[in-house]
Amino acid sequence: MTYLTTTDGVEIFFKDWGPKDAQPIVFHHGWPLSADDWDTQMLYFLAKGYRVVAHDRRGHGRSSQIDSGHDMDHYAADASAVVEHLDLRNAVHIGHSTGGGEVARYVAKFGQPQGRVAKAALVSAVPPLMLQTEANPGGTPLDVFDGLRTALANSRAGFFLDLASGPFYGFNRPTETVSDGVIRNWWRQGMMGSALAHYEGIKAFSETDQTEDLKTITVPTLVMQGDDDQIVPYADASLRQIKLLQNGTLKIYPGFPHGMLTTHADVINPDLLAFIES
């Protein structure tokens, strides 16, 4: 397996497939998953001739279960360490959910000043701010996130099974076909990681205000989200993202769930390809 070590001693696992002289696509996974959540997309774009890269966030998957740095700044810095280690240039960065926040912080803070980023895509992403505040009255109340923390602390295995079986993929909707394999794979990825990283990650994805990150991004950015996203409400996410981005394109998918990358890969992958090749 391939790893790099960050400046603060964290071992970050990463995948790097495809021709090393091809345009790279870098995938940033959501909470509480791993690089494996992108396998369908990585195989799809590999077959199209791209170099595909994905890493496990610190505390997630096969990366170190360290007890510090579970915040958006460290997430972005770790992503930058992967990019620097592989010397990726002209890359397209695609982030799902919390990974979308990671992409926004990375591109704003590390990618654009170095000219390493060609485009970005935010998929069912958490920016600009999930938490309900006086300045963000349409956000999600704090007690919802406190409930997530309590459920995780009381029974992480049961909590993760409930999420994967229900709202994450929309399997609680009568229109969705439930996939036991998808549920098991989500649970497998989640349970590989650190309970502490997942617990502290809830604060990172819900309370990090990324308004300025979005305003700073100048590269073409595709915003994609389903209007039946039960995890990240689209009205407070993608509809606000597109107003803050300087060069954004918005695609809303009727009836699609939070985990649409998996349940509707046949639609999402070609749309991502069309954006990358435009």
PDB file of N, CA and C in Angstrom, residues 1 21 36 46 71 83 94 105 124-125 146 160 174 202 213 274-275:
ATOM      1  N   MET A   1       0.846  -1.194   0.000  1.00  0.00           N
ATOM      2  CA  MET A   1       0.000   0.000   0.000  1.00  0.00           C
ATOM      3  C   MET A   1       0.880   1.242   0.000  1.00  0.00           C
ATOM      4  N   ASP A  21       1.533  10.742 -16.976  1.00  0.00           N
ATOM      5  CA  ASP A  21       1.583  11.961 -17.780  1.00  0.00           C
ATOM      6  C   ASP A  21       0.189  12.427 -18.204  1.00  0.00           C
ATOM      7  N   ASP A  36     -12.099   4.445  -0.959  1.00  0.00           N
ATOM      8  CA  ASP A  36     -12.846   3.375  -1.628  1.00  0.00           C
ATOM      9  C   ASP A  36     -14.219   3.839  -2.101  1.00  0.00           C
ATOM     10  N   LEU A  46     -10.393   6.251 -15.197  1.00  0.00           N
ATOM     11  CA  LEU A  46      -9.195   5.530 -15.628  1.00  0.00           C
ATOM     12  C   LEU A  46      -9.397   4.983 -17.035  1.00  0.00           C
ATOM     13  N   ASP A  71      -9.910  18.771  11.486  1.00  0.00           N
ATOM     14  CA  ASP A  71     -10.532  20.048  11.133  1.00  0.00           C
ATOM     15  C   ASP A  71     -10.221  20.339   9.676  1.00  0.00           C
ATOM     16  N   VAL A  83      -0.880  16.072  -3.148  1.00  0.00           N
ATOM     17  CA  VAL A  83      -0.641  16.735  -4.437  1.00  0.00           C
ATOM     18  C   VAL A  83       0.841  17.050  -4.609  1.00  0.00           C
ATOM     19  N   ILE A  94     -12.357  16.822  -7.173  1.00  0.00           N
ATOM     20  CA  ILE A  94     -13.775  16.510  -6.990  1.00  0.00           C
ATOM     21  C   ILE A  94     -13.997  16.062  -5.559  1.00  0.00           C
ATOM     22  N   ARG A 105     -11.543  24.358   0.638  1.00  0.00           N
ATOM     23  CA  ARG A 105     -10.439  24.904   1.429  1.00  0.00           C
ATOM     24  C   ARG A 105      -9.110  24.682   0.727  1.00  0.00           C
ATOM     25  N   SER A 124     -22.810  17.301  -3.622  1.00  0.00           N
ATOM     26  CA  SER A 124     -23.545  17.163  -2.345  1.00  0.00           C
ATOM     27  C   SER A 124     -22.692  17.694  -1.198  1.00  0.00           C
ATOM     28  N   ALA A 125     -22.080  18.835  -1.412  1.00  0.00           N
ATOM     29  CA  ALA A 125     -21.018  19.329  -0.539  1.00  0.00           C
ATOM     30  C   ALA A 125     -21.542  20.199   0.604  1.00  0.00           C
ATOM     31  N   ASP A 146     -25.488  17.500  17.639  1.00  0.00           N
ATOM     32  CA  ASP A 146     -25.273  16.898  18.956  1.00  0.00           C
ATOM     33  C   ASP A 146     -25.870  15.494  18.998  1.00  0.00           C
ATOM     34  N   PHE A 160     -23.951   3.858  12.162  1.00  0.00           N
ATOM     35  CA  PHE A 160     -23.508   3.825  10.774  1.00  0.00           C
ATOM     36  C   PHE A 160     -24.414   2.931   9.927  1.00  0.00           C
ATOM     37  N   PRO A 174     -39.583   5.014  -0.821  1.00  0.00           N
ATOM     38  CA  PRO A 174     -40.153   3.869  -1.540  1.00  0.00           C
ATOM     39  C   PRO A 174     -39.726   3.782  -2.997  1.00  0.00           C
ATOM     40  N   ILE A 202     -17.567  15.664  12.905  1.00  0.00           N
ATOM     41  CA  ILE A 202     -18.910  16.251  12.837  1.00  0.00           C
ATOM     42  C   ILE A 202     -18.840  17.765  13.018  1.00  0.00           C
ATOM     43  N   ASP A 213     -13.859  30.851   1.426  1.00  0.00           N
ATOM     44  CA  ASP A 213     -13.238  29.882   0.520  1.00  0.00           C
ATOM     45  C   ASP A 213     -13.932  29.910  -0.834  1.00  0.00           C
ATOM     46  N   ALA A 274     -18.256  15.384 -18.905  1.00  0.00           N
ATOM     47  CA  ALA A 274     -18.584  16.496 -19.809  1.00  0.00           C
ATOM     48  C   ALA A 274     -18.040  17.802 -19.273  1.00  0.00           C
ATOM     49  N   PHE A 275     -18.109  18.003 -17.958  1.00  0.00           N
ATOM     50  CA  PHE A 275     -17.567  19.222 -17.345  1.00  0.00           C
ATOM     51  C   PHE A 275     -16.047  19.265 -17.485  1.00  0.00           C
TER      52      PHE A 275
END
